[in-house]
Short mmCIF file of C-alpha atoms in Angstrom, two decimals:
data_model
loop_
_atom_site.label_atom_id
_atom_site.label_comp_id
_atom_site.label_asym_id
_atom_site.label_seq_id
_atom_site.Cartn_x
_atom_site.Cartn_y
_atom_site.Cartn_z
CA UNK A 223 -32.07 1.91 -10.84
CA UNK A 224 -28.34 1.38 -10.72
CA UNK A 225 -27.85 1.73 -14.94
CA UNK A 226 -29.78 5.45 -14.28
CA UNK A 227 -27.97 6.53 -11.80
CA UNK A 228 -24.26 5.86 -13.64
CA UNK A 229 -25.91 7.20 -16.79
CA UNK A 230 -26.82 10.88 -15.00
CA UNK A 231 -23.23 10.32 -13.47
CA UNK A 232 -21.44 10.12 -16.70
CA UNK A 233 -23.78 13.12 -18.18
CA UNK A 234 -22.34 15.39 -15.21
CA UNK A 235 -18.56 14.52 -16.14
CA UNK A 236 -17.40 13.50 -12.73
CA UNK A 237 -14.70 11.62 -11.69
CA UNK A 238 -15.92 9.65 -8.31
CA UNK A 239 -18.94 8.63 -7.23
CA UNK A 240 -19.57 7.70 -3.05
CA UNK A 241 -21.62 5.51 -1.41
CA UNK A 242 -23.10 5.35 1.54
CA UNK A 243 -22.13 1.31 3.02
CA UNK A 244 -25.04 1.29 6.14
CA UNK A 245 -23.41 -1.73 8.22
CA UNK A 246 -26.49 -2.61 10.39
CA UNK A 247 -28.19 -3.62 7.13
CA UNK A 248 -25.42 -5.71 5.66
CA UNK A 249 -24.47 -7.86 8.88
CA UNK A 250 -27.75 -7.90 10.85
CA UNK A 251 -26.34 -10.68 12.57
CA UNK A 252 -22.40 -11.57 13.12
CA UNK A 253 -21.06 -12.96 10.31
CA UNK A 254 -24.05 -13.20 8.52
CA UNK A 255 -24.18 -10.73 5.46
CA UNK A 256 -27.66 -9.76 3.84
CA UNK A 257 -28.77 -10.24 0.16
CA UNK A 258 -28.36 -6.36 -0.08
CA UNK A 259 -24.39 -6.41 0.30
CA UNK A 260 -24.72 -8.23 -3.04
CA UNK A 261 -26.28 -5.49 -4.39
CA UNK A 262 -23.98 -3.11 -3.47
CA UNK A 263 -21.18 -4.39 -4.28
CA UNK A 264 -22.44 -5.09 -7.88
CA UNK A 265 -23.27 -1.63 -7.83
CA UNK A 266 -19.50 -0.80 -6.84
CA UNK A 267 -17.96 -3.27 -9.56
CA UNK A 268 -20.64 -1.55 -12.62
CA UNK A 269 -19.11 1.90 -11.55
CA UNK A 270 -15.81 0.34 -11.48
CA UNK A 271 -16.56 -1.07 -15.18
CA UNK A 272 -17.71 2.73 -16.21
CA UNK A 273 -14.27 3.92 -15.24
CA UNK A 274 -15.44 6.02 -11.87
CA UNK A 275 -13.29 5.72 -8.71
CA UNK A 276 -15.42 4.97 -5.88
CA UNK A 277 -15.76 5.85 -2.40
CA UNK A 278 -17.55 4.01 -0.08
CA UNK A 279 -18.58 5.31 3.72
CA UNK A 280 -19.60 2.77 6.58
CA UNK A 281 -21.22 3.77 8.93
CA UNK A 282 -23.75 2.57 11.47
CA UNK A 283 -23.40 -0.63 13.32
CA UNK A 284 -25.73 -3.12 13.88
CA UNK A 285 -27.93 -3.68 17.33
CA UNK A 286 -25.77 -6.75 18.06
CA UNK A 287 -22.67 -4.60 18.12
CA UNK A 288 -24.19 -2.07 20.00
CA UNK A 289 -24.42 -1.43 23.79
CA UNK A 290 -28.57 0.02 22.74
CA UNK A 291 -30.20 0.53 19.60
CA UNK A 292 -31.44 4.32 19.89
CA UNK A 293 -30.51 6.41 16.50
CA UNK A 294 -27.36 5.15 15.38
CA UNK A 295 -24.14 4.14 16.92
CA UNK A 296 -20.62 2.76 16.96
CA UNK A 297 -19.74 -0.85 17.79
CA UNK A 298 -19.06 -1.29 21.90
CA UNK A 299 -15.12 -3.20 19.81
CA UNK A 300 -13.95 -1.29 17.38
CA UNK A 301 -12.52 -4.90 15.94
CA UNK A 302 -15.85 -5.66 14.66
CA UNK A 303 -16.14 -3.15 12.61
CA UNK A 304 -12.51 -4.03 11.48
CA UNK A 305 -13.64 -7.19 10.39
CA UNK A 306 -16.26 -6.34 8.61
CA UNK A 307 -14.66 -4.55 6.41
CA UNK A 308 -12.02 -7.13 5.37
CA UNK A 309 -14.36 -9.71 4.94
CA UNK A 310 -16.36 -7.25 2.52
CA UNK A 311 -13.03 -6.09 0.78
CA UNK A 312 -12.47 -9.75 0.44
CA UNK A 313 -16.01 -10.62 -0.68
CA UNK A 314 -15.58 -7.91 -3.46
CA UNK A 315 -12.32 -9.35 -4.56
CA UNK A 316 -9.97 -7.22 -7.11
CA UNK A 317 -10.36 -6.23 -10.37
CA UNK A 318 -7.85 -7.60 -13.14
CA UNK A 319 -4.73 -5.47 -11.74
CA UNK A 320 -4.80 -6.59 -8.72
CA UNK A 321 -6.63 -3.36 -7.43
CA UNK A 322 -9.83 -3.23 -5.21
CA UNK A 323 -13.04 -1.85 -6.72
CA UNK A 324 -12.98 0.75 -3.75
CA UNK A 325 -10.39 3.43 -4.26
CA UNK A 326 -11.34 4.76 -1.09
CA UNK A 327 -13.11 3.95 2.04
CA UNK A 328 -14.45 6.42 4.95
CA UNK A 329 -14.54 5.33 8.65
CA UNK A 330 -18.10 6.12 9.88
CA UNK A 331 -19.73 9.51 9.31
CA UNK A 332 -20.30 12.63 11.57
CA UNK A 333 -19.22 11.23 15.06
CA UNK A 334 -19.52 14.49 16.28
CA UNK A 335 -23.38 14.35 16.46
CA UNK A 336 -24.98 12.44 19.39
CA UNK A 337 -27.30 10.59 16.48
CA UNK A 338 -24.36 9.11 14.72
CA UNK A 339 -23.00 8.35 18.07
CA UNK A 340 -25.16 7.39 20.59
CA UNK A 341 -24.50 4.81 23.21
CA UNK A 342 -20.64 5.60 23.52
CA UNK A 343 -18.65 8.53 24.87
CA UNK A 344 -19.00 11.66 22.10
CA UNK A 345 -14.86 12.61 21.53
CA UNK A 346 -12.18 12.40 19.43
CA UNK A 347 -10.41 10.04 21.03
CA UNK A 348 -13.43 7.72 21.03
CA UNK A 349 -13.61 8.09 17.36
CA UNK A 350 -9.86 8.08 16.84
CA UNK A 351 -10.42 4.12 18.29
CA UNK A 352 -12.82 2.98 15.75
CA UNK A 353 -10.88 4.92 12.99
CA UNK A 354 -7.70 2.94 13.72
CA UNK A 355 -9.87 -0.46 13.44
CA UNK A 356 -11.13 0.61 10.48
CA UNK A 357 -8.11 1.61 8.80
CA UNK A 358 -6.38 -1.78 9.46
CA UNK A 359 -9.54 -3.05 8.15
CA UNK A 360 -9.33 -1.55 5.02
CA UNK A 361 -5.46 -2.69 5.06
CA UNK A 362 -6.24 -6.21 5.88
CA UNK A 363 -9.07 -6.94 3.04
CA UNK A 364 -7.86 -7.70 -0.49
CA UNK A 365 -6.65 -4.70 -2.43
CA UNK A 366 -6.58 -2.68 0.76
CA UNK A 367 -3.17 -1.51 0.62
CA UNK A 368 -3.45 1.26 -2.29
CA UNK A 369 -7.01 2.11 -0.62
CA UNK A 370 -7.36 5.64 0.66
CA UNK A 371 -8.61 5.93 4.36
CA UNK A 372 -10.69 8.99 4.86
CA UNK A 373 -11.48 10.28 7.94
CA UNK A 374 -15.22 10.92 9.32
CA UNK A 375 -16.60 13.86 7.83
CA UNK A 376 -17.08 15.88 10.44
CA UNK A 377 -20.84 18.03 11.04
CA UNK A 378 -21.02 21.76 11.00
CA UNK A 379 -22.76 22.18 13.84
CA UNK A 380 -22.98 25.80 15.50
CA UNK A 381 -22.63 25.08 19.38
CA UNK A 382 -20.67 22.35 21.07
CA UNK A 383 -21.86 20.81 24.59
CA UNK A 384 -20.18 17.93 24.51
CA UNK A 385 -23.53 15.84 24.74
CA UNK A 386 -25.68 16.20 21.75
CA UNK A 387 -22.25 17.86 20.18
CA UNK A 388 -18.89 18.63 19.42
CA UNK A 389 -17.74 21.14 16.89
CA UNK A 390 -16.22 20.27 15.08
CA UNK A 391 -13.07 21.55 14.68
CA UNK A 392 -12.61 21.31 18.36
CA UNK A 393 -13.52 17.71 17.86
CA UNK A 394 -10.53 17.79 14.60
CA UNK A 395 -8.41 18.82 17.16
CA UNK A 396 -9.19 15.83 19.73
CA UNK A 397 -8.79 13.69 16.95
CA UNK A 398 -4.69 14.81 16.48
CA UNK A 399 -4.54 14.82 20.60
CA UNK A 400 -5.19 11.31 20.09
CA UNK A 401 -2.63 10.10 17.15
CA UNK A 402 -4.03 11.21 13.62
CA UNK A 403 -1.10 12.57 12.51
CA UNK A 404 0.64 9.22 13.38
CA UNK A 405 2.95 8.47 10.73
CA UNK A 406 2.15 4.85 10.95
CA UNK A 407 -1.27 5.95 9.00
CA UNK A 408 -0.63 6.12 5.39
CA UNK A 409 -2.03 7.44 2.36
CA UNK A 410 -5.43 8.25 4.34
CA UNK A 411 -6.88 12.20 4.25
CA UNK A 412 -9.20 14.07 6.53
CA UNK A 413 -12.57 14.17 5.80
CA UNK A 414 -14.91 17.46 6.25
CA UNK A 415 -18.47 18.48 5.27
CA UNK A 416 -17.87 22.31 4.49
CA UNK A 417 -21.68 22.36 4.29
CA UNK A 418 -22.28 26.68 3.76
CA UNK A 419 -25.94 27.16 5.12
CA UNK A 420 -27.32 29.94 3.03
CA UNK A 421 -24.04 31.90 2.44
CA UNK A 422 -21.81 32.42 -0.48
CA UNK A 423 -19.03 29.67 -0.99
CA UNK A 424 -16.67 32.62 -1.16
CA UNK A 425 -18.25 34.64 2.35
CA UNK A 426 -16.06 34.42 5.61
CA UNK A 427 -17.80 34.87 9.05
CA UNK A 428 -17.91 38.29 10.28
CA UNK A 429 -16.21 37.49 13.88
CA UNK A 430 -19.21 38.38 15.62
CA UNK A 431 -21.98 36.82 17.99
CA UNK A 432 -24.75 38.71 15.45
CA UNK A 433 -23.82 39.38 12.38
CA UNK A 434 -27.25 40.50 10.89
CA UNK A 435 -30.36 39.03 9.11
CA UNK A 436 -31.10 36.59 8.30
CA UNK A 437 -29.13 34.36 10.40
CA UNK A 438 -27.05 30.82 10.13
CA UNK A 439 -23.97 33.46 9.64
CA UNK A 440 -22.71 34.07 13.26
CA UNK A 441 -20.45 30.93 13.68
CA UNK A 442 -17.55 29.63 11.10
CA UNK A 443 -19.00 26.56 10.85
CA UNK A 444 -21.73 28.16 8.69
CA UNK A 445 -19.21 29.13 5.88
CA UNK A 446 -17.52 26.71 3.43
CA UNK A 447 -14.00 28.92 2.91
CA UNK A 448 -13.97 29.34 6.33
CA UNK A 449 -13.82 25.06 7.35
CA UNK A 450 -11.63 24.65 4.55
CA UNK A 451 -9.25 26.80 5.94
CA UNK A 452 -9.60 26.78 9.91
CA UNK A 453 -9.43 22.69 9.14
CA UNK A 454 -6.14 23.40 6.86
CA UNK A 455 -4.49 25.66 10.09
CA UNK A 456 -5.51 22.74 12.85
CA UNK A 457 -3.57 20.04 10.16
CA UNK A 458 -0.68 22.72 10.18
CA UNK A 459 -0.55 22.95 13.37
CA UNK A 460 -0.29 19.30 13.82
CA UNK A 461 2.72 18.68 11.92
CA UNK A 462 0.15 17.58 9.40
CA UNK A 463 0.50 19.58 6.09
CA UNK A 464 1.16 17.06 3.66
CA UNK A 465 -2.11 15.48 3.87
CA UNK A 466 -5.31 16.31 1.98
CA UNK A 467 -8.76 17.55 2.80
CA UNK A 468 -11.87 15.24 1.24
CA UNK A 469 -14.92 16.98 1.18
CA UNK A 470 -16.77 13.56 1.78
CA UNK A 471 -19.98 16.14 1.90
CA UNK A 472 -20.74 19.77 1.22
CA UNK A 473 -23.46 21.17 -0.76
CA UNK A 474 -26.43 24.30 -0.26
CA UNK A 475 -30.57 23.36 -0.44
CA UNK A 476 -33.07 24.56 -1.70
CA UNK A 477 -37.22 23.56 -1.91
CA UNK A 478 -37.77 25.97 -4.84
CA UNK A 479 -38.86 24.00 -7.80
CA UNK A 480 -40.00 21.10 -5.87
CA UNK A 481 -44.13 20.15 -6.35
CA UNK A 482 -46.27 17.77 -4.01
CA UNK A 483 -47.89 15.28 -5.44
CA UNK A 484 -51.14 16.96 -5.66
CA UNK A 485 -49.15 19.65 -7.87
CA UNK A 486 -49.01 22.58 -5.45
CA UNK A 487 -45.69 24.15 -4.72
CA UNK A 488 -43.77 21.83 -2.15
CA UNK A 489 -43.79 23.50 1.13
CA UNK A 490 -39.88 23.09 3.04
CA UNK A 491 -39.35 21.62 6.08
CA UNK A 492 -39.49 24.02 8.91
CA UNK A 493 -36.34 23.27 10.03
CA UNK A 494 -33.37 24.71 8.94
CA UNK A 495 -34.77 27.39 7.81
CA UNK A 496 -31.99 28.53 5.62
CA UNK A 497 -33.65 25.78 2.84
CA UNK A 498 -36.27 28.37 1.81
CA UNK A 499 -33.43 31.38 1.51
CA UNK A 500 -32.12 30.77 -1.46
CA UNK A 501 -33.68 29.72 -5.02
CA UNK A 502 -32.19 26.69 -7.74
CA UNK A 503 -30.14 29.20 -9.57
CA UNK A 504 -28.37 30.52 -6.93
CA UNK A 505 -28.14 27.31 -5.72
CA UNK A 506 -26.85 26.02 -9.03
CA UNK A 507 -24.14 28.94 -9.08
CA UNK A 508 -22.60 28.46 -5.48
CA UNK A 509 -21.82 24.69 -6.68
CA UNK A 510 -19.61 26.17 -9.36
CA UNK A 511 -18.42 28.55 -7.39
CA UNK A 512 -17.30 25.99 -4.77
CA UNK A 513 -15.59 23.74 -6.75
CA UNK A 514 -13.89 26.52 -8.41
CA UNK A 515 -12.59 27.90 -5.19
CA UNK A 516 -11.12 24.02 -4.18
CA UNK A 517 -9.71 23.79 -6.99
CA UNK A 518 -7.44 26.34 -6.34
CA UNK A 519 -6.11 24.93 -2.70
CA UNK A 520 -3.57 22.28 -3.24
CA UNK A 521 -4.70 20.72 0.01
CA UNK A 522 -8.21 19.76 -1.21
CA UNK A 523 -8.84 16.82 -2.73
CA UNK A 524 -11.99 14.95 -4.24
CA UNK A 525 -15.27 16.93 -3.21
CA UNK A 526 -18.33 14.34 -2.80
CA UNK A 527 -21.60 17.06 -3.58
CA UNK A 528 -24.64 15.75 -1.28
CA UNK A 529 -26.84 15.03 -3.33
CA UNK A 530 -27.82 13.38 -6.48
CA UNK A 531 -31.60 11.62 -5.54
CA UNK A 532 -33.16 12.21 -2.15
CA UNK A 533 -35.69 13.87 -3.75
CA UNK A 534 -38.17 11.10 -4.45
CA UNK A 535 -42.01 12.57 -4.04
CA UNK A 536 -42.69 11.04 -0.59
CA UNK A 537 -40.18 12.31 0.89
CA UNK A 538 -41.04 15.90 -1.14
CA UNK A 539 -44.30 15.42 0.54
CA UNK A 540 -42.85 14.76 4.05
CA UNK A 541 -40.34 17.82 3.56
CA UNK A 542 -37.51 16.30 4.18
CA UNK A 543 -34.72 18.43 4.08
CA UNK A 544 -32.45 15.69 2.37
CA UNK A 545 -34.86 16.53 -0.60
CA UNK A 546 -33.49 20.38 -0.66
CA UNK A 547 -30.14 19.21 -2.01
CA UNK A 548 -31.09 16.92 -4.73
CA UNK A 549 -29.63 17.43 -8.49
CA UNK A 550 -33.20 15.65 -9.47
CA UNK A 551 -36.89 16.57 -8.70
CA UNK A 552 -39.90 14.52 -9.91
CA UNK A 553 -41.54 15.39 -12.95
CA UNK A 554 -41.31 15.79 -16.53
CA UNK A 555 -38.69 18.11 -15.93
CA UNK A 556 -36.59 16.16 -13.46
CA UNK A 557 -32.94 18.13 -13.89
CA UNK A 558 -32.34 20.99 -11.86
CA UNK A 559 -30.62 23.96 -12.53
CA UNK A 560 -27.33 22.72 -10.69
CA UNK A 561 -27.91 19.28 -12.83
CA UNK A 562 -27.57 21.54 -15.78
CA UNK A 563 -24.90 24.05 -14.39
CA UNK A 564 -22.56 21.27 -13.40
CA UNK A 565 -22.91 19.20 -16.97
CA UNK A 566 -22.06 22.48 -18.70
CA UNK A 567 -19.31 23.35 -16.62
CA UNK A 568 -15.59 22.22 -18.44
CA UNK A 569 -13.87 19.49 -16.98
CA UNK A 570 -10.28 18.85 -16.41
#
């Protein structure tokens, strides 16, 4: 429930919290919200209360928007997805300062990936479209004006052909080719998921098409120093440098510790493999290690760990790789190691 979840929040010591805004189940028809935005945004206004800044991601559009309903998709106009968010920032209000309860706002998530994109034209121009609806959005809706606008994270993915992908820092680059580093856009940042497989936070790739056992280590977009920093050059090369890097998702999984609920170990899901490579306290100390590393780069800003809670038993039982990353496991023992690790660790 929403008073647990901002109770283990405030045990870890962190600053933000995100969530995830799925539009095709608050508007299922045009201009009609659902009970569940209430929710939400009561949800957003009780973190608000507890003193967290909050970062909300749409993504997702409704079948009416749509030109098909197949996975998810973008809107066929970008304006509706403008005007959704308004009327929500408007429906939320402002707190007693005048200041929205969302200190930040991302425009969609991975458009990289067919599955987040399907039914429109996978590019960076393409996304760079709906990103410029959403931002004057965010602008338009109450409060919007101090509201950070965060870029899609983009997915690590390995291979790029153009249909079921785009890597993504090809795709980054697209992105400036089609007017991110506009100055007209202000106070947004570029969003990235320096997601690190089953390698060390602090590992580079080796600059090689094989680079040993026991794989996921033969492409950049496999290592998390190694997206911070190609994503950092591509900005710099842009003209770009004074704007900050979100990691709107990173994190490394794990099945270790995880039962089914006939007790027996929990078996991982097949695919990726890398989710049975490493163990909970290795897991736990790449974390650290991560947000130790960020810390030191100036151009990083708020890092979003994926996740706290998709860990629930059925989808334990239906090894579902969401599961691996998950601060909680079922139980009477429900904290793992990272839960731990990260609560200990000091705080600025």
């Amino acid at each position: 429930d929403q008073d647990t979840m901002l109770w283990l929040a405030k045990r870890l010591g962190i600053g933000w919290v995100k969530f995830q805004f799925s539009w095709d189940i608050l508007e299922p028809q045009p201009g009609q919200f659902s009970a569940e935005l209430n929710n939400y945004l009561q949800f957003v206004q009780r973190a608000k209360q507890q003193e967290f800044k909050v970062l909300i991601s749409v993504a997702k559009a409704p079948g009416w928007a749509r030109a098909g309903t197949d996975e998810a998709g973008p809107p066929v106009n970008p304006e509706d997805l403008a005007s959704f968010i308004t009327r929500m920032m408007n429906m939320v209000r402002v707190d007693l300062y005048g200041n929205s309860y969302f200190d930040a706002v991302e425009i969609w998530n991975e458009p990289n990936l067919r599955r987040e994109w399907n039914g429109s034209t996978l590019g960076g121009a393409q996304y760079m479209a709906l990103f410029d609806a959403g931002y004057r959005g965010v602008r338009a809706g109450e409060g919007g004006q101090s509201v950070t606008v965060v870029t899609a994270g983009l997915a690590p993915t390995g291979f790029s052909d153009g249909v079921n992908a785009i890597d993504d820092r090809e795709f980054l680059r697209q992105m400036y080719a089609a007017g991110l580093a506009n100055p007209a856009y202000q106070n947004i940042a570029i969003g990235v998921h320096p997601y690190g497989a089953a390698n060390p936070p602090d590992a580079r790739w080796c600059g090689e098409a094989d680079c040993g056992e026991p794989g996921y280590n033969n492409h950049p977009s496999w290592f998390f120093l190694d997206t911070l920093e190609d994503y950092r050059a591509i900005m710099v090369q842009n003209n770009d440098a004074n704007r900050q890097l979100w990691a709107t998702e990173f994190g490394w999984g794990t099945y270790e510790g995880f039962t089914t609920s006939e007790g027996d170990p929990a078996l991982p899901p097949e695919d990726p493999p890398y989710l049975n490579w490493i163990d909970q306290e290795t897991q736990a100390h790449y974390i650290i290690q991560a947000f130790e590393i960020a810390q030191e780069l100036p151009y990083v800003g708020p890092m979003f760990l994926w996740n706290l809670n998709y860990s629930n038993q059925p989808l334990i039982d239906a090894r579902d790789p969401r599961a691996a990353y998950a601060l909680l496991r079922g139980g009477t023992n429900p904290l793992r190691p990272a839960f731990l690790l990260i609560e200990q660790a000091p705080k600025q």
